[in-house]
mmCIF file of C-alpha atoms in Angstrom:
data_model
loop_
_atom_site.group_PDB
_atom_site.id
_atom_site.type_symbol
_atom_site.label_atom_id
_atom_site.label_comp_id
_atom_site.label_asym_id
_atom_site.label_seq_id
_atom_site.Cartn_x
_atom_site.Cartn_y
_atom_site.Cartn_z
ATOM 1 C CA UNK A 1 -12.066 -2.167 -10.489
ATOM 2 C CA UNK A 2 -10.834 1.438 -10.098
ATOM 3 C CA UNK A 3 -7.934 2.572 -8.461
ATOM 4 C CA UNK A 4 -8.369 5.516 -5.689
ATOM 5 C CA UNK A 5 -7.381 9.115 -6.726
ATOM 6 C CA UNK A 6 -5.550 10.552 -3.472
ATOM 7 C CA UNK A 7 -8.869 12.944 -2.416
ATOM 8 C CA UNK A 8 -10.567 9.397 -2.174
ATOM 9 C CA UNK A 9 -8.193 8.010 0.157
ATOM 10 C CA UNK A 10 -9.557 10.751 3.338
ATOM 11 C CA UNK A 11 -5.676 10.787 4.569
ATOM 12 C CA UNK A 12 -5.482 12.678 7.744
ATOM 13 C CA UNK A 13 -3.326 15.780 8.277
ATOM 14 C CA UNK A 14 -0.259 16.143 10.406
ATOM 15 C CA UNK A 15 -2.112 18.083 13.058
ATOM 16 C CA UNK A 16 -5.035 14.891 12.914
ATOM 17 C CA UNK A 17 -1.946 12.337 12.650
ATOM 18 C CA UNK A 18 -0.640 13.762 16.005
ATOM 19 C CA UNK A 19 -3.313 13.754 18.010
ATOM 20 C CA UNK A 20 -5.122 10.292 17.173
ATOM 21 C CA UNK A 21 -4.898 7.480 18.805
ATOM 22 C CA UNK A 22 -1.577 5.031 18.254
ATOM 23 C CA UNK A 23 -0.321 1.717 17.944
ATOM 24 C CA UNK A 24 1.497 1.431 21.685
ATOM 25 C CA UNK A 25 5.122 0.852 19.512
ATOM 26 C CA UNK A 26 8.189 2.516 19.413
ATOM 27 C CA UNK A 27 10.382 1.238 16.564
ATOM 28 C CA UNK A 28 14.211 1.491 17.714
ATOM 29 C CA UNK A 29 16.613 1.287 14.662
ATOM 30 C CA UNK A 30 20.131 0.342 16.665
ATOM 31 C CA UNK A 31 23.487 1.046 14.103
ATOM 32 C CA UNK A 32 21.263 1.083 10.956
ATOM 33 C CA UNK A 33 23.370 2.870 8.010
ATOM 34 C CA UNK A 34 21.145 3.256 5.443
ATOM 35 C CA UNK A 35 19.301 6.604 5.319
ATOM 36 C CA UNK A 36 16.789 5.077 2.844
ATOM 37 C CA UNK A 37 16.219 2.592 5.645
ATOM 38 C CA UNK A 38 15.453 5.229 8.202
ATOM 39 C CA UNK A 39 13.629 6.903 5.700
ATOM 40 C CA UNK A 40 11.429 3.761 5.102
ATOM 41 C CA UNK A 41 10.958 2.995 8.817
ATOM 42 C CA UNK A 42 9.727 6.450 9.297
ATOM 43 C CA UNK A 43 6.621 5.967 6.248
ATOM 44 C CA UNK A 44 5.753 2.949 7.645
ATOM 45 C CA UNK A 45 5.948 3.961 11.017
ATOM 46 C CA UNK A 46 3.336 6.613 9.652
ATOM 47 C CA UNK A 47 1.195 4.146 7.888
ATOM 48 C CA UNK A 48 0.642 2.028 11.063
ATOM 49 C CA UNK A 49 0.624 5.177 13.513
ATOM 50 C CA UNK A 50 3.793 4.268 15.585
ATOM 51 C CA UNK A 51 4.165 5.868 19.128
ATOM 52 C CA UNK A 52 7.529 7.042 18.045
ATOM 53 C CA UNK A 53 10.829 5.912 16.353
ATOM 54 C CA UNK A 54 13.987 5.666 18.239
ATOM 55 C CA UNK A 55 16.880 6.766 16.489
ATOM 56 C CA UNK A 56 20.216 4.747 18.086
ATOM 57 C CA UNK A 57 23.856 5.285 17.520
ATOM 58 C CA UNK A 58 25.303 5.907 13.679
ATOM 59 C CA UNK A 59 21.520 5.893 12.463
ATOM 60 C CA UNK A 60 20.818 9.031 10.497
ATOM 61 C CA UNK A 61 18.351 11.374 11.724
ATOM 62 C CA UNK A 62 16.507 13.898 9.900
ATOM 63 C CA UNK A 63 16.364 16.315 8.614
ATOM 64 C CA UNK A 64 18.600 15.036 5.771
ATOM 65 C CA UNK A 65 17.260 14.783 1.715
ATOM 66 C CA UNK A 66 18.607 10.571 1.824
ATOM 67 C CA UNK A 67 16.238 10.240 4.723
ATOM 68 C CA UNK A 68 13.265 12.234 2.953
ATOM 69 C CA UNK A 69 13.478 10.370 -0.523
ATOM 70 C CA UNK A 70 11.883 7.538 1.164
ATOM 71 C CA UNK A 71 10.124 9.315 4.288
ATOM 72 C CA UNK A 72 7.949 11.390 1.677
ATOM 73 C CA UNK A 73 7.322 13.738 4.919
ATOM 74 C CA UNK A 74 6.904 11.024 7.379
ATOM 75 C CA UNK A 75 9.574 12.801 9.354
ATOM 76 C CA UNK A 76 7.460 15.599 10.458
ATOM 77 C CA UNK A 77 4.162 13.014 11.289
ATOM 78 C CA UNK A 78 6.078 10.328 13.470
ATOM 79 C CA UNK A 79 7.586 11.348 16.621
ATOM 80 C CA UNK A 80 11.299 10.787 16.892
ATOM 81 C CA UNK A 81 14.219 11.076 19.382
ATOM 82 C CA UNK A 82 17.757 9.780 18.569
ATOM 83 C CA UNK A 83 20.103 8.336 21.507
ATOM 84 C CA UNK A 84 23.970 8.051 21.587
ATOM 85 C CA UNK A 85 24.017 4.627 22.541
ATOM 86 C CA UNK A 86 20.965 2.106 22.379
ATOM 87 C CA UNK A 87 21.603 0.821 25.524
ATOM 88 C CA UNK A 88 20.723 4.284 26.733
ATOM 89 C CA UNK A 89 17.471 4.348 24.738
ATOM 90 C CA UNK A 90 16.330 0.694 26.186
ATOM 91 C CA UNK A 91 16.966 2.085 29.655
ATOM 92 C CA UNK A 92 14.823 4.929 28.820
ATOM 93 C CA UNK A 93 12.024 3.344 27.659
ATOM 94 C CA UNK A 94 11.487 0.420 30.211
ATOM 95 C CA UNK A 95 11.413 3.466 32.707
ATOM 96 C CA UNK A 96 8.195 4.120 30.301
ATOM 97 C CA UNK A 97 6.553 1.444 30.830
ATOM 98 C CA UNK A 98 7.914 -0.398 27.415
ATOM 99 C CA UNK A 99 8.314 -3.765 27.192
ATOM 100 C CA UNK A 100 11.745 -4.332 25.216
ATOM 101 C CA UNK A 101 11.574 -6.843 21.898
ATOM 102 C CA UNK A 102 14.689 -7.658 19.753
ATOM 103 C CA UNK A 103 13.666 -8.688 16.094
ATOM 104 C CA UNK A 104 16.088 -10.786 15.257
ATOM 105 C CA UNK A 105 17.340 -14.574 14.959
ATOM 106 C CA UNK A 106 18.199 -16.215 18.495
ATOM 107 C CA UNK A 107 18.275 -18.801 20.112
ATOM 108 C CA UNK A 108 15.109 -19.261 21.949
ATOM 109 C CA UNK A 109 13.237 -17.065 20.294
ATOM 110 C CA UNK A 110 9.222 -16.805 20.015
ATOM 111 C CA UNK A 111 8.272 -17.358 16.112
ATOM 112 C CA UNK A 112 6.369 -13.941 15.360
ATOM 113 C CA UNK A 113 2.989 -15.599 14.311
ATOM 114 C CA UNK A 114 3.257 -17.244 17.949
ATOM 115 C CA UNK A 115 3.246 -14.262 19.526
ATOM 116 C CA UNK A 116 0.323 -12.676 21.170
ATOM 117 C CA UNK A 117 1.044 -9.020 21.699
ATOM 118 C CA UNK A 118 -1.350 -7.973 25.359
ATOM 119 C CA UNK A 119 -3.417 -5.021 24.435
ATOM 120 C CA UNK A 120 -2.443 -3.576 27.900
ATOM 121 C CA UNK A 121 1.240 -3.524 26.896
ATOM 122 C CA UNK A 122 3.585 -1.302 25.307
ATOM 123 C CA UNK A 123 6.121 -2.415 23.150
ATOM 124 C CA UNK A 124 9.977 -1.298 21.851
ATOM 125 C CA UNK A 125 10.628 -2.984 18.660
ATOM 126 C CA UNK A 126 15.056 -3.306 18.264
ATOM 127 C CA UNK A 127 15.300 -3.509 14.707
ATOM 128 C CA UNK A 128 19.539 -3.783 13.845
ATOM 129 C CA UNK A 129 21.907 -2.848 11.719
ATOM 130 C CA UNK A 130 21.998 -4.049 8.509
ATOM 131 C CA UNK A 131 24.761 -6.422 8.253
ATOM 132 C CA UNK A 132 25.477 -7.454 12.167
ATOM 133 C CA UNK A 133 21.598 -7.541 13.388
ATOM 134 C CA UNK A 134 20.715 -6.255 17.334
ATOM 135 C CA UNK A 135 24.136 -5.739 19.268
ATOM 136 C CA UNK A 136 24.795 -8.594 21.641
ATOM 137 C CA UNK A 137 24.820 -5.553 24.260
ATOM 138 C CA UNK A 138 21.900 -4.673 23.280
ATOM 139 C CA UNK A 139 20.490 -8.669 23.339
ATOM 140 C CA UNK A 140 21.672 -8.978 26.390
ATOM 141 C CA UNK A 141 19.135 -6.406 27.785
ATOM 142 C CA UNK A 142 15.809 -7.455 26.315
ATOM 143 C CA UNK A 143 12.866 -8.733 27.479
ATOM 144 C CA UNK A 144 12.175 -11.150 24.729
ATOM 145 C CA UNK A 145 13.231 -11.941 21.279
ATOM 146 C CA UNK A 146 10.740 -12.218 18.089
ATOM 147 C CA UNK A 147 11.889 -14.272 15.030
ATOM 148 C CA UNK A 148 10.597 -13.578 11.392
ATOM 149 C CA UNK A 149 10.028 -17.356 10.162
ATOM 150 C CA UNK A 150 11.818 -17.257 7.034
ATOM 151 C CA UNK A 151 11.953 -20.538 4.066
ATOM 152 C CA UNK A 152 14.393 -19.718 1.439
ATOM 153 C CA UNK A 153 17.680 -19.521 1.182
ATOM 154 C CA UNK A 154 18.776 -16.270 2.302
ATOM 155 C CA UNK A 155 19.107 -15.677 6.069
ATOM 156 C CA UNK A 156 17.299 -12.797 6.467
ATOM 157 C CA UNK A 157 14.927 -9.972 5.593
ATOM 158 C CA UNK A 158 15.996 -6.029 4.498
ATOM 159 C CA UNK A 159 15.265 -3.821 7.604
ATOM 160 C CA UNK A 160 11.974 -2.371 5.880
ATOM 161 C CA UNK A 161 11.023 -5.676 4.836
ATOM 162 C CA UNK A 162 11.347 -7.037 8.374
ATOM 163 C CA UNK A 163 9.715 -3.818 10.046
ATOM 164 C CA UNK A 164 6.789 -3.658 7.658
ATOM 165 C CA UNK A 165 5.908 -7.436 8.540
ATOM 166 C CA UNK A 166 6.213 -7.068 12.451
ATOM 167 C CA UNK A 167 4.254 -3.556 12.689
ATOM 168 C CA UNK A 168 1.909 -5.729 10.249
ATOM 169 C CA UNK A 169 1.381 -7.703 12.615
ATOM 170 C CA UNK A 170 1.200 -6.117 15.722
ATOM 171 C CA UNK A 171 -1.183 -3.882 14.102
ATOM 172 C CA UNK A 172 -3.400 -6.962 12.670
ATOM 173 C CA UNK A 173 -3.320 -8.364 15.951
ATOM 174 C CA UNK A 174 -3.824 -5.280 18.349
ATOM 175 C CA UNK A 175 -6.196 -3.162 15.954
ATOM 176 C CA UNK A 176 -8.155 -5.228 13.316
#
């Protein structure tokens, strides 16, 4: 087996990224603190073709050199806005047709490989901050709640971790 040299790999450009087709998700980041975090969100964001990422509250937005250490560009290929307040950014995007999904531990929650994302849908993924999770505000305004099943002993996953499994998913489940 040989590994790929990057001419092999037939990446698109920027202009190619913006105009193809995308996975109908916009990943919301509500408090998060880490600019390595953002950073993160935004190349996997890019490696799954997000709609857009929603930039909420104290999260960092770019351009900033934290943010591009792990971004590696993915900052000028995703789409992004940043709202004051997340409850402001929910309100905006139901008005767009999103449906609005906390990822996060609740009660009541739908075990993520339980859930059947519609192809007809579009979906806001909350992803928290890293030490409190999704506001409660913010809970108390979604339209469902996915859940990570997790079997160690820690009680949850780092934000990248967590996003890279549900886009994953979606993706798996919507595209492949």
């Amino acid at each position: 087996m040989e590994k790929l040299k990057l001419d092999d790999l037939n990446r698109v450009s920027i202009e190619e990224f913006k105009e193809q087709d995308k996975l109908p998700v916009a990943v919301v980041l509500d408090n998060v603190r880490s600019m390595h975090n953002v950073g993160s969100v935004f190349r996997t964001g890019d490696g799954f073709a997000i709609e857009k990422l929603v930039l909420c509250g104290i999260t960092a937005c770019p351009p900033h050199r934290e943010i591009e250490k792990t971004a590696l560009g993915a900052t000028l290929s995703v789409d992004w806005v940043h709202f004051e307040k997340t409850t402001e950014a929910i309100i905006s995007l139901r008005s767009n047709g999103y449906t609005i999904i906390a990822i996060e531990q609740a009660k009541n929650s739908t075990m993520l490989n339980t859930f059947t994302p519609d192809p007809e849908k579009k979906y806001a993924l909350i992803f928290g901050n890293e030490v409190d999770g999704v506001s409660n505000e913010v809970m108390s305004m979604i339209d469902e709640c996915i859940e990570i099943p997790q079997f160690g002993t820690k009680h949850s996953f780092n934000i990248v971790i967590s996003a890279g499994i549900v886009l994953w998913d979606f993706f798996a489940k919507l595209r492949l």
